[in-house]
CSV table of C-alpha atoms in Angstrom, one decimal:
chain,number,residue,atom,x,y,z
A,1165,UNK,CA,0.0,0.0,0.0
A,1166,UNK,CA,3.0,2.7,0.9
A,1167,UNK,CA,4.3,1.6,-2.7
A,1168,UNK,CA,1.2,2.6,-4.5
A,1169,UNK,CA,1.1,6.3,-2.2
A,1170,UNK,CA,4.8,6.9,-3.3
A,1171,UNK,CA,4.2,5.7,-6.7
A,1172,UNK,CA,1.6,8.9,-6.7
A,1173,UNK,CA,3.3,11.1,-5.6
A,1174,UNK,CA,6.3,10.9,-8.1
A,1175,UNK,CA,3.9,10.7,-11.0
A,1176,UNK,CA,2.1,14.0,-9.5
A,1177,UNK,CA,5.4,15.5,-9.3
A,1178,UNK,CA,6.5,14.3,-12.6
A,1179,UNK,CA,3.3,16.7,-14.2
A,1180,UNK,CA,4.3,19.7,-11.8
A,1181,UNK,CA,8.0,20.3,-13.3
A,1182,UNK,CA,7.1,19.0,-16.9
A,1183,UNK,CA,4.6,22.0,-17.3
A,1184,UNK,CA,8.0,24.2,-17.3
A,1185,UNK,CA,9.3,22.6,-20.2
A,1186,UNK,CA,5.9,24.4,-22.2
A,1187,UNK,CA,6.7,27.6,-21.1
A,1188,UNK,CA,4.1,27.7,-18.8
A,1189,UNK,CA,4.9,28.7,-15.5
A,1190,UNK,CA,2.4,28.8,-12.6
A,1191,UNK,CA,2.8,29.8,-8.9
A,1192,UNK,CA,0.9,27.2,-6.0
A,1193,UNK,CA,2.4,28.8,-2.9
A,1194,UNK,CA,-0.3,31.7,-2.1
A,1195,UNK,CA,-0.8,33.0,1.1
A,1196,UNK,CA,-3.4,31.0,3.2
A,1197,UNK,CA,-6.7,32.9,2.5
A,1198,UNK,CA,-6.2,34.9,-0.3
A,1199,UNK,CA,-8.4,35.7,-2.7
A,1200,UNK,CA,-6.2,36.7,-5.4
A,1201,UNK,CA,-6.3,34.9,-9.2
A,1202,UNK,CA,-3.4,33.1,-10.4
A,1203,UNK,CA,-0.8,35.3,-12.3
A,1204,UNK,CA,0.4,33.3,-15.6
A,1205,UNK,CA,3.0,33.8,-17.9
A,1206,UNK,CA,2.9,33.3,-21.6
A,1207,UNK,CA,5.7,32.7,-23.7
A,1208,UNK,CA,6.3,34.8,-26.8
A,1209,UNK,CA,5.1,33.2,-30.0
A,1210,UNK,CA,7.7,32.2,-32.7
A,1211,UNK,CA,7.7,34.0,-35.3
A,1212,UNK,CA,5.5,32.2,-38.8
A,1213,UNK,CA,6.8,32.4,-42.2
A,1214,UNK,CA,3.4,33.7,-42.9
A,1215,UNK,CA,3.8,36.9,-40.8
A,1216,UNK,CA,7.0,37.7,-42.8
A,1217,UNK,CA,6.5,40.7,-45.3
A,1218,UNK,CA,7.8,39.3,-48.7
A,1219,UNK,CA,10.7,41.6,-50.1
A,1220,UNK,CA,9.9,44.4,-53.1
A,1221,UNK,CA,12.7,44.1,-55.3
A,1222,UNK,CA,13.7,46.2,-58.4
A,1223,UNK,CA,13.8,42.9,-60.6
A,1224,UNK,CA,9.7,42.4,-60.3
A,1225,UNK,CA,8.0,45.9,-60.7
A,1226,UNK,CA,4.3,46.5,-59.6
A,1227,UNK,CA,1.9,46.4,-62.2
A,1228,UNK,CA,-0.2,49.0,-62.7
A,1229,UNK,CA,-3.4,49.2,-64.8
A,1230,UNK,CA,-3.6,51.5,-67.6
A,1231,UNK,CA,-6.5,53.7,-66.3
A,1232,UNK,CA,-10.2,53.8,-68.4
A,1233,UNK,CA,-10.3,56.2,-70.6
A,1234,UNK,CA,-14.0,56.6,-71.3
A,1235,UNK,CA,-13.9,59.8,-73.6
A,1236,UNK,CA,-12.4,57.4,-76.0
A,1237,UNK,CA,-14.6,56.0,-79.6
A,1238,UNK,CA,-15.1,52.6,-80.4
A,1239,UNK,CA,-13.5,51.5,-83.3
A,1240,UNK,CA,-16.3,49.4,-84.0
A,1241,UNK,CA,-17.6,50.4,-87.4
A,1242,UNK,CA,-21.7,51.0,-87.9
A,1243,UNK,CA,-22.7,49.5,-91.0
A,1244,UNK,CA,-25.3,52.4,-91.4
A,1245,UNK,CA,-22.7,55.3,-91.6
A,1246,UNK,CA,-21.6,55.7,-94.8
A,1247,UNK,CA,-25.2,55.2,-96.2
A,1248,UNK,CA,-26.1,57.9,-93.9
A,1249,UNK,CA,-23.1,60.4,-94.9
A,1250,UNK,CA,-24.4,59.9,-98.7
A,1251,UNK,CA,-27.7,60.4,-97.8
A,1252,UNK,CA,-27.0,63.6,-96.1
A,1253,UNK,CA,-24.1,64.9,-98.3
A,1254,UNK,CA,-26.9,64.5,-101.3
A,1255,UNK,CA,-29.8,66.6,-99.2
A,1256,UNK,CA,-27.1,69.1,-98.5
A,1257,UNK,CA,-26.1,69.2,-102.3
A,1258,UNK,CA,-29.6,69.7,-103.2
A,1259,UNK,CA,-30.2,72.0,-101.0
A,1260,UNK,CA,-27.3,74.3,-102.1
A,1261,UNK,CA,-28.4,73.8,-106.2
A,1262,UNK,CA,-31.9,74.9,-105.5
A,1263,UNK,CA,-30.4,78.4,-104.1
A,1264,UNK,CA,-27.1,78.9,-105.9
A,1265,UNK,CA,-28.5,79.5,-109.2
A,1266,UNK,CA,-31.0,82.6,-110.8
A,1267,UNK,CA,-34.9,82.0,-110.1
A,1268,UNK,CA,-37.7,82.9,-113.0
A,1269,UNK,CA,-41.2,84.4,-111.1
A,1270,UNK,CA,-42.6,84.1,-114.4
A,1271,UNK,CA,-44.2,86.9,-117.0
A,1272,UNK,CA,-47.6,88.9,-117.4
A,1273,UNK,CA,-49.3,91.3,-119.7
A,1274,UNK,CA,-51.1,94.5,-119.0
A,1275,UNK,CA,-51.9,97.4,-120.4
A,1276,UNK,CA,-51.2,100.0,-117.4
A,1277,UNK,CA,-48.5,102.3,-117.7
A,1278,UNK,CA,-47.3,102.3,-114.3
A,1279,UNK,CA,-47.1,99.6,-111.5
A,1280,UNK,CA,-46.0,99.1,-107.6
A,1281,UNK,CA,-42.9,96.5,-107.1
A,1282,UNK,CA,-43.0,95.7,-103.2
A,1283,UNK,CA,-40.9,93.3,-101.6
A,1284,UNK,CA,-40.8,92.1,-97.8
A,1285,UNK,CA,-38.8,89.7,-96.3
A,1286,UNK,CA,-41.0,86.1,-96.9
A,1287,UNK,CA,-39.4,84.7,-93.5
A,1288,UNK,CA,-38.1,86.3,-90.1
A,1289,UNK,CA,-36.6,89.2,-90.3
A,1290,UNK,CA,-32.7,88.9,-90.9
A,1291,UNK,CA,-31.4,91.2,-92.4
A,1292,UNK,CA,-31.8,90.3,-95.8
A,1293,UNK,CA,-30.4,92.7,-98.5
A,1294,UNK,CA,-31.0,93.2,-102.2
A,1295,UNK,CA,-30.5,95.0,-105.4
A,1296,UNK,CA,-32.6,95.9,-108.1
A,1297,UNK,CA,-32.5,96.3,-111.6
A,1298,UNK,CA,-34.8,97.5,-114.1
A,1299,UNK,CA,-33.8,96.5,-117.5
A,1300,UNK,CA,-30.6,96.2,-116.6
A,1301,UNK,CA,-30.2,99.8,-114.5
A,1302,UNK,CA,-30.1,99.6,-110.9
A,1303,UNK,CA,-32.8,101.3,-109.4
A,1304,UNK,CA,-32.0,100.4,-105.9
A,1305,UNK,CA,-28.5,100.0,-105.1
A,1306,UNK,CA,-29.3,98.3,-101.4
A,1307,UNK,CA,-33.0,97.3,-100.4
A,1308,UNK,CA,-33.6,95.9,-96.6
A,1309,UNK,CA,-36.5,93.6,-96.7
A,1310,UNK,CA,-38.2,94.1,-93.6
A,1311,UNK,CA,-41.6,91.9,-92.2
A,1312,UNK,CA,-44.0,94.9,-94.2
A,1313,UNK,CA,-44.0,95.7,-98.0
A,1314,UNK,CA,-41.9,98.4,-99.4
A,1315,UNK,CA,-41.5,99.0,-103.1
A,1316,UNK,CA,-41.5,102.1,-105.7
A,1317,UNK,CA,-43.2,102.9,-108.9
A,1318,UNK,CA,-42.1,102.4,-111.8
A,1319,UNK,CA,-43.4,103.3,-115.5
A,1320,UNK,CA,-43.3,100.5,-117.7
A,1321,UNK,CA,-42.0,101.0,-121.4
A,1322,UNK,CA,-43.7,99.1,-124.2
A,1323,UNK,CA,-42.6,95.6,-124.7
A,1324,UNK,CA,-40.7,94.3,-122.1
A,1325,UNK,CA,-39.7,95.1,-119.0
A,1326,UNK,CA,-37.4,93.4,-116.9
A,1327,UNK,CA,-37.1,93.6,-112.9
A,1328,UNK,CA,-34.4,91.8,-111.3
A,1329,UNK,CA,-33.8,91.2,-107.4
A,1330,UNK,CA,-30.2,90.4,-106.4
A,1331,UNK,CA,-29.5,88.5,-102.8
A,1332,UNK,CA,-26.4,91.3,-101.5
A,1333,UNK,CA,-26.6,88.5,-98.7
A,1334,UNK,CA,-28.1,86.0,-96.8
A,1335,UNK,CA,-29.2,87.3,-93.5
A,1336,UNK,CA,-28.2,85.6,-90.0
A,1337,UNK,CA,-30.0,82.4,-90.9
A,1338,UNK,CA,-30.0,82.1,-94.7
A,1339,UNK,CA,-31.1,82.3,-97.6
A,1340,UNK,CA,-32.2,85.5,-98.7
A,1341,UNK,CA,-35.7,85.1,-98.5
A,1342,UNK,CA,-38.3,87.9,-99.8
A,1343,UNK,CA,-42.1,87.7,-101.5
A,1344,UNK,CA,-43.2,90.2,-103.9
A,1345,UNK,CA,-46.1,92.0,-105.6
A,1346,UNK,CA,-46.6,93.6,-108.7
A,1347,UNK,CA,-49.9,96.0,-108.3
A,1348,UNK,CA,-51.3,98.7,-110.5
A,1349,UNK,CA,-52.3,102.3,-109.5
A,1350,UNK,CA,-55.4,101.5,-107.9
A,1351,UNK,CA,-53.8,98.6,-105.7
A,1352,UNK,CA,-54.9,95.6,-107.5
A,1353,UNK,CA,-52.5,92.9,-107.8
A,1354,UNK,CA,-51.3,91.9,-110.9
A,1355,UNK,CA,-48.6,89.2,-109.8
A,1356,UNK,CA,-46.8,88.2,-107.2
A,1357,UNK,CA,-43.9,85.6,-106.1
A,1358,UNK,CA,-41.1,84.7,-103.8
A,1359,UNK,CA,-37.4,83.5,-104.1
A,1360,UNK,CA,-35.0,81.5,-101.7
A,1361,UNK,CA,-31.2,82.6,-102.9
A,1362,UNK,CA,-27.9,82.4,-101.9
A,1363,UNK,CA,-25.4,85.3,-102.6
A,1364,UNK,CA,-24.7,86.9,-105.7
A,1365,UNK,CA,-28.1,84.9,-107.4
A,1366,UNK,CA,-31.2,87.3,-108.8
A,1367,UNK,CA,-34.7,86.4,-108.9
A,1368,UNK,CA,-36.2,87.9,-111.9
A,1369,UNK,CA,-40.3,89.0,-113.3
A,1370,UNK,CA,-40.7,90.2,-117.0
A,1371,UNK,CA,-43.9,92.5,-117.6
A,1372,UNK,CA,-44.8,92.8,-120.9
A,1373,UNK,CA,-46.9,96.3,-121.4
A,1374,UNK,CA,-49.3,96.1,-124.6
């Protein structure tokens, strides 16, 4: 029975001093009645190849992403686009012939020996200009066409007689817009018409006087 009590004891003290070896230390003298906790001591941790930073070195550069540039155009090509450039480029070609050339109004008899030629701008006013000729004399070196009629008489010769309305320019929005009546003494309208031109083109009315 004594064997079995010593045999114990050594294993109990066996446990006591092999807890040093785990770097665990713990104190079992404390004062008889106190109240206060154990106090234990924790070794450092070794160090883990984990918590090592790895090395930058000049050999193995970071790589940095060109940035997005979003103000940049596909170069994907639409199909549609050059069907769309010819479609405009004829409009705009069409366009430009139907002004940049010299409009007819037409011709009229009558047997009165004078008439009113008025003109007014046939759009909004922007400050159209033209000049008129009268068989081939100008008669009006600079007309503005405003948003009323303004005109002059003139007496016609027999035979023909030729009026002609240059476009000096275009205005701020273009073309050179104007309508126009031909009326006798008492007011009555004889004729009339309207022209779209560019620069440098005349509209032109013949009146022939029996």
């Amino acid at each position: 029975m004594k064997f079995l009590v010593c045999l114990f004891l050594l294993l109990c003290s066996e446990v006591i001093f092999g807890q040093g070896d785990l770097g665990v230390k713990t104190s079992l003298s404390l004062p008889s009645g106190s109240l206060a906790p154990k106090t234990t001591t924790i070794a450092p941790k070794a160090p883990s190849i984990f918590d090592t930073p790895i090395p930058k070195t000049d050999n193995a550069p970071l790589k940095v992403d060109k940035p997005l540039n979003l103000s940049q155009q596909n170069n994907f090509v639409d199909p549609n686009t050059p069907h769309v450039e010819r479609l405009n480029k004829r409009e705009g070609n069409e366009a430009q012939k139907a002004i940049r050339k010299d409009q007819y109004l037409g011709d009229f008899k009558t047997k009165v020996t004078t008439v009113m030629i008025s003109y007014r701008d046939a759009a909004a006013v922007d400050g159209d200009l033209i000049k008129i000729y009268v068989n081939g004399t100008i008669v009006r070196a600079q007309a503005y066409l405003d948003s009323d009629f303004r005109g002059f008489q003139l007496g016609l010769e027999l035979g023909f007689n030729k009026i002609e309305f240059e476009a000096l320019n275009q205005g701020s929005s273009g073309p050179n817009t104007a309508e126009m009546l031909v009326t006798d003494e008492k007011g009555n309208q004889l004729n009339s018409g309207s022209w779209n031109l560019a620069t440098g083109f005349k509209a032109s009315i013949i009146i022939i006087r029996e």
